[in-house]
Amino acid sequence: MSVPPHFHKDFTQQEPIPETAISAAVSVMRSGKLHRYNAAPGEKSQAALLEEEFAAYMGKKYCLALSSCGSAMYIALKSLGISSQDTVLCNAYTLAPVPGAIQNSGATIELVEITPQCTIDLKDLERKAARTKARFLLLSHMRGHMADMVQITTICQKYGLTLIEDCAHTMGARWNGTKSGSFGHMACFSTQTYKHINSGEGGLLVTDDAQAMARAIIYSGSYMLYATHSAAPPAEAFALARYHTPNYSSRMDNLRAAVLRPQLETLDTQCMRWNERYQTIETLLSEIPTIHCIKRPPEEFYVGSSIQFSLPQASPAQVKAFLAQCEELGVHIKWFGNKEPVGFTSAYHSWHYLPHIPQLLQTDHILSTMCDLRIPLTFSLDDCRSVAAAIAYVAGNTLNA
Ligand SMILES: *Cc1c(COP(=O)(O)O)cnc(C)c1O
């Protein structure tokens, strides 16, 4: 096989913000009303409209727009009454804002093993739920992989766990036809640049729980202006919360909300575009004998904004050679098996702020050969074929069949 050409596109380059969203943002700037509570009587702010539209998209009663998904997770935990006596169960394969949100809440984090499908290990979850008497499961659908949500729901009921979903990578995804984010008592989404809709930074929190949402709104920094939220519970729900809830100043502003609203309209189409790219890469990688692609369960409608695959037979030296040669060809692969945290990627070993870092042998083993590739929509299907060809070439060079 001859050396494939160097791949020149940037794996972190997202598509431009749509013109409709740019115009909406410019209107907000022309109005000077960037703060969400800077609205005339009877006028609905962009933030309030975004909340209405996302609640409708999710089929949820309430939605709150926040400054990030990390703050959404932290505020979700706080609004459910978490205390320093609590333990939160969480899958060990996730992004740093997730343990960060738990640590910020003052609770103890108990990390749970993952499976080769990149989802939480249900047996370890049950074991740890029984042992720790945790009240919460913060389930991170990391890289868009969903565990069996029916079994998750059953386990949560059995052990009295309140489920909070981290849907940073599953906005638009479904399990058995039900939207990801509909299973948990609360669900958190990110609108940060690398997720499925892009406002630079931002988060969305949804729930049907009126009391928890009332607290979340005040925590987010609503002052006593919560009545201007339209995807919110009625005033009665705030009767106690208004005196008992501190302001953590984590609001979303109108500029970001204006940028997001047109993107929400095209989200489902964008998800299909991601999946075309994902499936193009997956089909080609599946033909490489030394590479193992994750078989996605039939219940899962995923959003292929990234792809994970493993190198099952590779030694640590081979994994390193594989990653380095891919990099040389312009194919940037992330690796959670690295001992050192790099870029956006840190494995649980490097979270030294946790009071106790467990040893999760199964997770370590899985992550040691797990490769992780972003799939931005700026890649054409031909680009996806080029990426897969480069990977095939390097696999042929560095891995033994
Ligand atoms: C990005 C991400 C988050 C946090 O999102 P922010 O909006 O950046 O706080 C949470 N969970 C996962 C799995 C993520 O990738």
GROMACS .gro file of C-alpha atoms and ligand atoms in nm:
model
  416
    1MET     CA    1   0.000   0.000   0.000
    2SER     CA    2   0.143   0.340  -0.089
    3VAL     CA    3   0.157   0.618   0.170
    4PRO     CA    4  -0.172   0.806   0.163
    5PRO     CA    5  -0.154   1.185   0.124
    6HIS     CA    6  -0.134   1.398   0.435
    7PHE     CA    7  -0.484   1.486   0.557
    8HIS     CA    8  -0.505   1.863   0.588
    9LYS     CA    9  -0.842   1.939   0.743
   10ASP     CA   10  -0.878   2.040   1.105
   11PHE     CA   11  -1.064   1.797   1.333
   12THR     CA   12  -1.178   2.085   1.554
   13GLN     CA   13  -1.320   2.301   1.274
   14GLN     CA   14  -1.696   2.331   1.306
   15GLU     CA   15  -1.930   2.469   1.045
   16PRO     CA   16  -1.999   2.843   1.041
   17ILE     CA   17  -2.294   2.971   1.240
   18PRO     CA   18  -2.594   2.982   1.000
   19GLU     CA   19  -2.673   3.324   0.851
   20THR     CA   20  -3.018   3.326   1.017
   21ALA     CA   21  -2.848   3.284   1.354
   22ILE     CA   22  -2.594   3.557   1.273
   23SER     CA   23  -2.878   3.797   1.184
   24ALA     CA   24  -3.060   3.709   1.505
   25ALA     CA   25  -2.741   3.775   1.703
   26VAL     CA   26  -2.690   4.108   1.528
   27SER     CA   27  -3.048   4.211   1.614
   28VAL     CA   28  -2.983   4.134   1.980
   29MET     CA   29  -2.665   4.343   1.968
   30ARG     CA   30  -2.846   4.630   1.795
   31SER     CA   31  -3.109   4.623   2.070
   32GLY     CA   32  -2.844   4.640   2.340
   33LYS     CA   33  -3.055   4.391   2.539
   34LEU     CA   34  -2.804   4.115   2.589
   35HIS     CA   35  -2.902   4.028   2.945
   36ARG     CA   36  -3.192   3.784   2.956
   37TYR     CA   37  -3.390   3.994   3.204
   38ASN     CA   38  -3.349   4.309   2.998
   39ALA     CA   39  -3.691   4.277   2.831
   40ALA     CA   40  -3.987   4.515   2.803
   41PRO     CA   41  -4.304   4.416   2.992
   42GLY     CA   42  -4.470   4.137   2.797
   43GLU     CA   43  -4.166   4.088   2.573
   44LYS     CA   44  -4.017   3.738   2.573
   45SER     CA   45  -3.639   3.730   2.577
   46GLN     CA   46  -3.437   3.514   2.338
   47ALA     CA   47  -3.331   3.301   2.636
   48ALA     CA   48  -3.693   3.242   2.737
   49LEU     CA   49  -3.786   3.153   2.378
   50LEU     CA   50  -3.496   2.910   2.350
   51GLU     CA   51  -3.613   2.742   2.672
   52GLU     CA   52  -3.968   2.709   2.536
   53GLU     CA   53  -3.841   2.563   2.210
   54PHE     CA   54  -3.599   2.318   2.369
   55ALA     CA   55  -3.863   2.204   2.621
   56ALA     CA   56  -4.096   2.140   2.325
   57TYR     CA   57  -3.820   1.958   2.133
   58MET     CA   58  -3.759   1.733   2.433
   59GLY     CA   59  -4.127   1.693   2.525
   60LYS     CA   60  -4.044   1.820   2.874
   61LYS     CA   61  -4.239   2.066   3.088
   62TYR     CA   62  -3.947   2.282   3.194
   63CYS     CA   63  -3.619   2.401   3.054
   64LEU     CA   64  -3.351   2.634   3.187
   65ALA     CA   65  -3.069   2.784   2.979
   66LEU     CA   66  -2.735   2.814   3.158
   67SER     CA   67  -2.378   2.921   3.103
   68SER     CA   68  -2.251   2.563   3.049
   69CYS     CA   69  -2.344   2.198   3.080
   70GLY     CA   70  -2.103   2.178   3.375
   71SER     CA   71  -2.306   2.439   3.560
   72ALA     CA   72  -2.629   2.265   3.454
   73MET     CA   73  -2.507   1.939   3.615
   74TYR     CA   74  -2.394   2.113   3.931
   75ILE     CA   75  -2.719   2.308   3.960
   76ALA     CA   76  -2.923   1.993   3.886
   77LEU     CA   77  -2.754   1.817   4.179
   78LYS     CA   78  -2.804   2.119   4.407
   79SER     CA   79  -3.169   2.159   4.310
   80LEU     CA   80  -3.229   1.794   4.403
   81GLY     CA   81  -3.103   1.866   4.753
   82ILE     CA   82  -2.760   1.703   4.739
   83SER     CA   83  -2.542   1.736   5.050
   84SER     CA   84  -2.188   1.652   5.155
   85GLN     CA   85  -2.327   1.326   5.300
   86ASP     CA   86  -2.428   1.209   4.955
   87THR     CA   87  -2.254   0.984   4.707
   88VAL     CA   88  -2.301   1.023   4.333
   89LEU     CA   89  -2.238   0.725   4.108
   90CYS     CA   90  -2.087   0.807   3.771
   91ASN     CA   91  -1.931   0.610   3.486
   92ALA     CA   92  -1.552   0.644   3.488
   93TYR     CA   93  -1.528   0.722   3.116
   94THR     CA   94  -1.644   1.080   3.092
   95LEU     CA   95  -1.518   1.435   3.049
   96ALA     CA   96  -1.364   1.638   3.332
   97PRO     CA   97  -1.666   1.874   3.381
   98VAL     CA   98  -1.867   1.576   3.511
   99PRO     CA   99  -1.650   1.489   3.814
  100GLY     CA  100  -1.603   1.864   3.844
  101ALA     CA  101  -1.978   1.920   3.886
  102ILE     CA  102  -1.999   1.646   4.150
  103GLN     CA  103  -1.697   1.777   4.338
  104ASN     CA  104  -1.846   2.127   4.325
  105SER     CA  105  -2.167   1.996   4.483
  106GLY     CA  106  -1.969   1.876   4.787
  107ALA     CA  107  -2.078   1.514   4.744
  108THR     CA  108  -1.854   1.209   4.712
  109ILE     CA  109  -1.804   1.059   4.369
  110GLU     CA  110  -1.804   0.683   4.316
  111LEU     CA  111  -1.672   0.589   3.975
  112VAL     CA  112  -1.824   0.289   3.800
  113GLU     CA  113  -1.652   0.059   3.549
  114ILE     CA  114  -1.737   0.076   3.180
  115THR     CA  115  -1.795  -0.196   2.921
  116PRO     CA  116  -1.616  -0.240   2.586
  117GLN     CA  117  -1.922  -0.064   2.435
  118CYS     CA  118  -1.808   0.251   2.623
  119THR     CA  119  -2.117   0.243   2.847
  120ILE     CA  120  -2.153   0.205   3.222
  121ASP     CA  121  -2.110  -0.152   3.350
  122LEU     CA  122  -2.449  -0.245   3.493
  123LYS     CA  123  -2.314  -0.514   3.728
  124ASP     CA  124  -2.059  -0.277   3.879
  125LEU     CA  125  -2.331  -0.013   3.901
  126GLU     CA  126  -2.554  -0.246   4.103
  127ARG     CA  127  -2.266  -0.351   4.325
  128LYS     CA  128  -2.170   0.006   4.400
  129ALA     CA  129  -2.530   0.125   4.439
  130ALA     CA  130  -2.580  -0.144   4.704
  131ARG     CA  131  -2.250  -0.075   4.881
  132THR     CA  132  -2.256   0.305   4.887
  133LYS     CA  133  -2.631   0.366   4.931
  134ALA     CA  134  -2.585   0.650   4.683
  135ARG     CA  135  -2.897   0.858   4.607
  136PHE     CA  136  -2.783   0.976   4.264
  137LEU     CA  137  -2.659   0.839   3.936
  138LEU     CA  138  -2.507   1.102   3.707
  139LEU     CA  139  -2.499   0.903   3.386
  140SER     CA  140  -2.273   1.048   3.122
  141HIS     CA  141  -2.358   0.929   2.770
  142MET     CA  142  -1.993   0.974   2.689
  143ARG     CA  143  -1.918   1.015   2.317
  144GLY     CA  144  -2.285   0.941   2.252
  145HIS     CA  145  -2.286   0.579   2.375
  146MET     CA  146  -2.602   0.492   2.562
  147ALA     CA  147  -2.636   0.205   2.808
  148ASP     CA  148  -2.956   0.001   2.797
  149MET     CA  149  -3.186   0.274   2.928
  150VAL     CA  150  -3.459   0.027   3.023
  151GLN     CA  151  -3.218  -0.159   3.250
  152ILE     CA  152  -3.079   0.167   3.385
  153THR     CA  153  -3.431   0.274   3.480
  154THR     CA  154  -3.495  -0.062   3.651
  155ILE     CA  155  -3.170  -0.042   3.848
  156CYS     CA  156  -3.244   0.316   3.953
  157GLN     CA  157  -3.586   0.209   4.083
  158LYS     CA  158  -3.443  -0.094   4.263
  159TYR     CA  159  -3.178   0.106   4.450
  160GLY     CA  160  -3.366   0.432   4.492
  161LEU     CA  161  -3.126   0.621   4.265
  162THR     CA  162  -3.229   0.953   4.114
  163LEU     CA  163  -3.102   0.960   3.757
  164ILE     CA  164  -2.947   1.271   3.605
  165GLU     CA  165  -2.842   1.236   3.242
  166ASP     CA  166  -2.540   1.410   3.095
  167CYS     CA  167  -2.648   1.444   2.731
  168ALA     CA  168  -2.355   1.657   2.612
  169HIS     CA  169  -2.303   1.406   2.326
  170THR     CA  170  -2.659   1.279   2.283
  171MET     CA  171  -2.857   1.588   2.190
  172GLY     CA  172  -3.083   1.451   1.914
  173ALA     CA  173  -3.016   1.085   2.003
  174ARG     CA  174  -3.281   0.831   2.106
  175TRP     CA  175  -3.309   0.496   2.284
  176ASN     CA  176  -3.592   0.279   2.147
  177GLY     CA  177  -3.742   0.592   1.992
  178THR     CA  178  -3.736   0.791   2.318
  179LYS     CA  179  -3.510   1.095   2.325
  180SER     CA  180  -3.194   1.078   2.530
  181GLY     CA  181  -3.258   1.309   2.824
  182SER     CA  182  -3.615   1.178   2.874
  183PHE     CA  183  -3.511   0.894   3.105
  184GLY     CA  184  -3.357   1.093   3.387
  185HIS     CA  185  -3.528   1.299   3.654
  186MET     CA  186  -3.321   1.581   3.508
  187ALA     CA  187  -3.104   1.600   3.196
  188CYS     CA  188  -2.821   1.834   3.103
  189PHE     CA  189  -2.705   1.939   2.757
  190SER     CA  190  -2.411   2.140   2.631
  191THR     CA  191  -2.412   2.402   2.357
  192GLN     CA  192  -2.036   2.442   2.368
  193THR     CA  193  -1.867   2.462   2.027
  194TYR     CA  194  -1.777   2.093   1.998
  195LYS     CA  195  -2.125   1.960   2.075
  196HIS     CA  196  -2.435   1.942   1.853
  197ILE     CA  197  -2.543   2.306   1.854
  198ASN     CA  198  -2.288   2.582   1.896
  199SER     CA  199  -2.299   2.899   2.102
  200GLY     CA  200  -1.936   2.886   2.212
  201GLU     CA  201  -2.044   2.803   2.566
  202GLY     CA  202  -2.383   2.717   2.708
  203GLY     CA  203  -2.599   2.457   2.878
  204LEU     CA  204  -2.960   2.344   2.891
  205LEU     CA  205  -3.134   2.169   3.179
  206VAL     CA  206  -3.470   1.993   3.140
  207THR     CA  207  -3.706   1.825   3.386
  208ASP     CA  208  -4.074   1.772   3.470
  209ASP     CA  209  -4.009   1.836   3.843
  210ALA     CA  210  -4.162   2.176   3.928
  211GLN     CA  211  -3.995   2.218   4.267
  212ALA     CA  212  -3.649   2.122   4.142
  213MET     CA  213  -3.685   2.352   3.840
  214ALA     CA  214  -3.794   2.642   4.062
  215ARG     CA  215  -3.478   2.596   4.268
  216ALA     CA  216  -3.262   2.552   3.957
  217ILE     CA  217  -3.392   2.878   3.808
  218ILE     CA  218  -3.309   3.073   4.124
  219TYR     CA  219  -2.970   2.900   4.159
  220SER     CA  220  -2.894   2.997   3.799
  221GLY     CA  221  -2.924   3.362   3.900
  222SER     CA  222  -3.281   3.469   3.822
  223TYR     CA  223  -3.302   3.708   4.121
  224MET     CA  224  -3.680   3.752   4.171
  225LEU     CA  225  -3.740   3.774   3.795
  226TYR     CA  226  -3.831   3.408   3.750
  227ALA     CA  227  -4.183   3.494   3.632
  228THR     CA  228  -4.031   3.602   3.297
  229HIS     CA  229  -3.932   3.239   3.231
  230SER     CA  230  -4.195   3.074   3.014
  231ALA     CA  231  -4.072   2.711   3.027
  232ALA     CA  232  -4.096   2.732   3.405
  233PRO     CA  233  -4.334   2.613   3.677
  234PRO     CA  234  -4.606   2.849   3.808
  235ALA     CA  235  -4.530   3.113   4.075
  236GLU     CA  236  -4.650   2.887   4.361
  237ALA     CA  237  -4.358   2.651   4.297
  238PHE     CA  238  -4.119   2.933   4.394
  239ALA     CA  239  -4.291   3.016   4.725
  240LEU     CA  240  -4.021   2.854   4.938
  241ALA     CA  241  -3.736   2.848   4.689
  242ARG     CA  242  -3.733   3.229   4.662
  243TYR     CA  243  -3.612   3.255   5.023
  244HIS     CA  244  -3.398   2.943   5.045
  245THR     CA  245  -3.197   2.938   4.723
  246PRO     CA  246  -2.868   3.119   4.673
  247ASN     CA  247  -2.779   3.281   4.340
  248TYR     CA  248  -2.493   3.102   4.161
  249SER     CA  249  -2.497   3.343   3.867
  250SER     CA  250  -2.479   3.093   3.579
  251ARG     CA  251  -2.727   3.239   3.332
  252MET     CA  252  -2.729   3.222   2.956
  253ASP     CA  253  -2.750   3.557   2.777
  254ASN     CA  254  -2.974   3.654   2.485
  255LEU     CA  255  -2.690   3.662   2.237
  256ARG     CA  256  -2.614   3.294   2.278
  257ALA     CA  257  -2.981   3.203   2.289
  258ALA     CA  258  -3.038   3.391   1.961
  259VAL     CA  259  -2.749   3.201   1.801
  260LEU     CA  260  -2.891   2.868   1.917
  261ARG     CA  261  -3.258   2.899   1.821
  262PRO     CA  262  -3.210   2.861   1.442
  263GLN     CA  263  -2.965   2.577   1.504
  264LEU     CA  264  -3.226   2.387   1.702
  265GLU     CA  265  -3.451   2.392   1.396
  266THR     CA  266  -3.191   2.207   1.188
  267LEU     CA  267  -3.058   1.981   1.465
  268ASP     CA  268  -3.223   1.663   1.339
  269THR     CA  269  -3.091   1.718   0.986
  270GLN     CA  270  -2.744   1.783   1.125
  271CYS     CA  271  -2.765   1.456   1.320
  272MET     CA  272  -2.833   1.266   0.996
  273ARG     CA  273  -2.533   1.438   0.835
  274TRP     CA  274  -2.313   1.330   1.127
  275ASN     CA  275  -2.437   0.974   1.090
  276GLU     CA  276  -2.359   0.961   0.717
  277ARG     CA  277  -2.003   1.057   0.801
  278TYR     CA  278  -1.983   0.818   1.096
  279GLN     CA  279  -2.115   0.529   0.889
  280THR     CA  280  -1.873   0.604   0.605
  281ILE     CA  281  -1.578   0.586   0.843
  282GLU     CA  282  -1.717   0.290   1.037
  283THR     CA  283  -1.774   0.081   0.724
  284LEU     CA  284  -1.414   0.130   0.614
  285LEU     CA  285  -1.262   0.077   0.959
  286SER     CA  286  -1.463  -0.244   1.001
  287GLU     CA  287  -1.270  -0.393   0.710
  288ILE     CA  288  -0.939  -0.356   0.897
  289PRO     CA  289  -0.865  -0.681   1.081
  290THR     CA  290  -0.662  -0.517   1.361
  291ILE     CA  291  -0.931  -0.259   1.440
  292HIS     CA  292  -1.249  -0.325   1.633
  293CYS     CA  293  -1.546  -0.093   1.591
  294ILE     CA  294  -1.810  -0.079   1.861
  295LYS     CA  295  -2.126  -0.260   1.755
  296ARG     CA  296  -2.409  -0.016   1.823
  297PRO     CA  297  -2.723  -0.175   1.972
  298PRO     CA  298  -3.035  -0.170   1.751
  299GLU     CA  299  -3.228   0.028   2.018
  300GLU     CA  300  -2.981   0.313   1.989
  301PHE     CA  301  -3.028   0.601   1.749
  302TYR     CA  302  -2.692   0.768   1.800
  303VAL     CA  303  -2.548   1.093   1.672
  304GLY     CA  304  -2.211   1.011   1.517
  305SER     CA  305  -2.027   1.333   1.599
  306SER     CA  306  -1.727   1.120   1.698
  307ILE     CA  307  -1.621   0.758   1.657
  308GLN     CA  308  -1.447   0.523   1.902
  309PHE     CA  309  -1.265   0.208   1.804
  310SER     CA  310  -1.012  -0.018   1.973
  311LEU     CA  311  -0.695  -0.198   1.872
  312PRO     CA  312  -0.764  -0.523   2.056
  313GLN     CA  313  -0.434  -0.703   1.998
  314ALA     CA  314  -0.204  -0.404   2.021
  315SER     CA  315   0.072  -0.374   2.279
  316PRO     CA  316   0.119  -0.036   2.453
  317ALA     CA  317   0.415   0.034   2.222
  318GLN     CA  318   0.205  -0.046   1.916
  319VAL     CA  319  -0.078   0.179   2.031
  320LYS     CA  320   0.170   0.465   2.068
  321ALA     CA  321   0.325   0.399   1.727
  322PHE     CA  322  -0.022   0.380   1.571
  323LEU     CA  323  -0.129   0.712   1.723
  324ALA     CA  324   0.198   0.884   1.631
  325GLN     CA  325   0.187   0.770   1.268
  326CYS     CA  326  -0.178   0.871   1.233
  327GLU     CA  327  -0.079   1.212   1.367
  328GLU     CA  328   0.200   1.234   1.108
  329LEU     CA  329  -0.059   1.176   0.837
  330GLY     CA  330  -0.273   1.455   0.979
  331VAL     CA  331  -0.525   1.228   1.153
  332HIS     CA  332  -0.558   1.343   1.509
  333ILE     CA  333  -0.677   1.065   1.740
  334LYS     CA  334  -0.751   1.118   2.108
  335TRP     CA  335  -0.646   0.853   2.356
  336PHE     CA  336  -0.789   0.810   2.705
  337GLY     CA  337  -0.528   0.540   2.773
  338ASN     CA  338  -0.265   0.811   2.813
  339LYS     CA  339  -0.122   0.840   3.165
  340GLU     CA  340  -0.095   1.215   3.124
  341PRO     CA  341  -0.397   1.443   3.069
  342VAL     CA  342  -0.361   1.612   2.727
  343GLY     CA  343  -0.580   1.873   2.557
  344PHE     CA  344  -0.946   1.807   2.638
  345THR     CA  345  -0.871   1.449   2.736
  346SER     CA  346  -0.811   1.340   3.095
  347ALA     CA  347  -0.874   0.992   3.231
  348TYR     CA  348  -0.994   0.942   3.588
  349HIS     CA  349  -0.640   0.864   3.716
  350SER     CA  350  -0.549   1.227   3.678
  351TRP     CA  351  -0.837   1.360   3.890
  352HIS     CA  352  -0.616   1.393   4.197
  353TYR     CA  353  -0.863   1.629   4.366
  354LEU     CA  354  -1.090   1.332   4.435
  355PRO     CA  355  -1.046   1.208   4.794
  356HIS     CA  356  -1.017   0.854   4.665
  357ILE     CA  357  -0.915   0.739   4.318
  358PRO     CA  358  -1.023   0.380   4.266
  359GLN     CA  359  -0.847   0.129   4.047
  360LEU     CA  360  -1.085   0.024   3.774
  361LEU     CA  361  -0.902  -0.257   3.599
  362GLN     CA  362  -1.170  -0.325   3.339
  363THR     CA  363  -1.197   0.043   3.244
  364ASP     CA  364  -0.817   0.076   3.231
  365HIS     CA  365  -0.795  -0.223   3.002
  366ILE     CA  366  -1.064  -0.089   2.768
  367LEU     CA  367  -0.923   0.265   2.756
  368SER     CA  368  -0.568   0.140   2.697
  369THR     CA  369  -0.645   0.062   2.332
  370MET     CA  370  -0.950   0.287   2.275
  371CYS     CA  371  -0.911   0.546   2.001
  372ASP     CA  372  -1.136   0.845   1.975
  373LEU     CA  373  -1.185   1.051   1.661
  374ARG     CA  374  -1.389   1.367   1.617
  375ILE     CA  375  -1.610   1.387   1.307
  376PRO     CA  376  -1.680   1.753   1.233
  377LEU     CA  377  -1.947   1.840   0.976
  378THR     CA  378  -1.685   2.036   0.781
  379PHE     CA  379  -1.556   1.696   0.659
  380SER     CA  380  -1.710   1.575   0.335
  381LEU     CA  381  -1.779   1.205   0.284
  382ASP     CA  382  -1.461   1.198   0.073
  383ASP     CA  383  -1.269   1.346   0.365
  384CYS     CA  384  -1.409   1.068   0.582
  385ARG     CA  385  -1.284   0.812   0.329
  386SER     CA  386  -0.940   0.975   0.333
  387VAL     CA  387  -0.928   0.963   0.713
  388ALA     CA  388  -1.024   0.595   0.711
  389ALA     CA  389  -0.764   0.521   0.440
  390ALA     CA  390  -0.491   0.686   0.646
  391ILE     CA  391  -0.593   0.482   0.950
  392ALA     CA  392  -0.595   0.162   0.743
  393TYR     CA  393  -0.249   0.238   0.614
  394VAL     CA  394  -0.108   0.304   0.962
  395ALA     CA  395  -0.280  -0.004   1.103
  396GLY     CA  396  -0.112  -0.212   0.831
  397ASN     CA  397   0.222  -0.061   0.928
  398THR     CA  398   0.207  -0.076   1.304
  399LEU     CA  399  -0.031  -0.352   1.413
  400ASN     CA  400   0.000  -0.726   1.361
  401ALA     CA  401  -0.305  -0.917   1.248
  402LIG     C1  402  -1.849   1.886   2.700
  402LIG     C2  403  -1.899   1.788   2.797
  402LIG     C3  404  -1.962   1.828   2.915
  402LIG     C4  405  -1.966   1.969   2.966
  402LIG     O1  406  -2.001   2.065   2.881
  402LIG     P1  407  -1.964   2.219   2.907
  402LIG     O2  408  -2.081   2.287   2.843
  402LIG     O3  409  -1.835   2.244   2.839
  402LIG     O4  410  -1.959   2.242   3.054
  402LIG     C5  411  -2.017   1.732   2.995
  402LIG     N1  412  -2.009   1.601   2.964
  402LIG     C6  413  -1.945   1.557   2.856
  402LIG     C7  414  -1.939   1.412   2.830
  402LIG     C8  415  -1.887   1.650   2.769
  402LIG     O5  416  -1.820   1.606   2.661
   0.00000   0.00000   0.00000
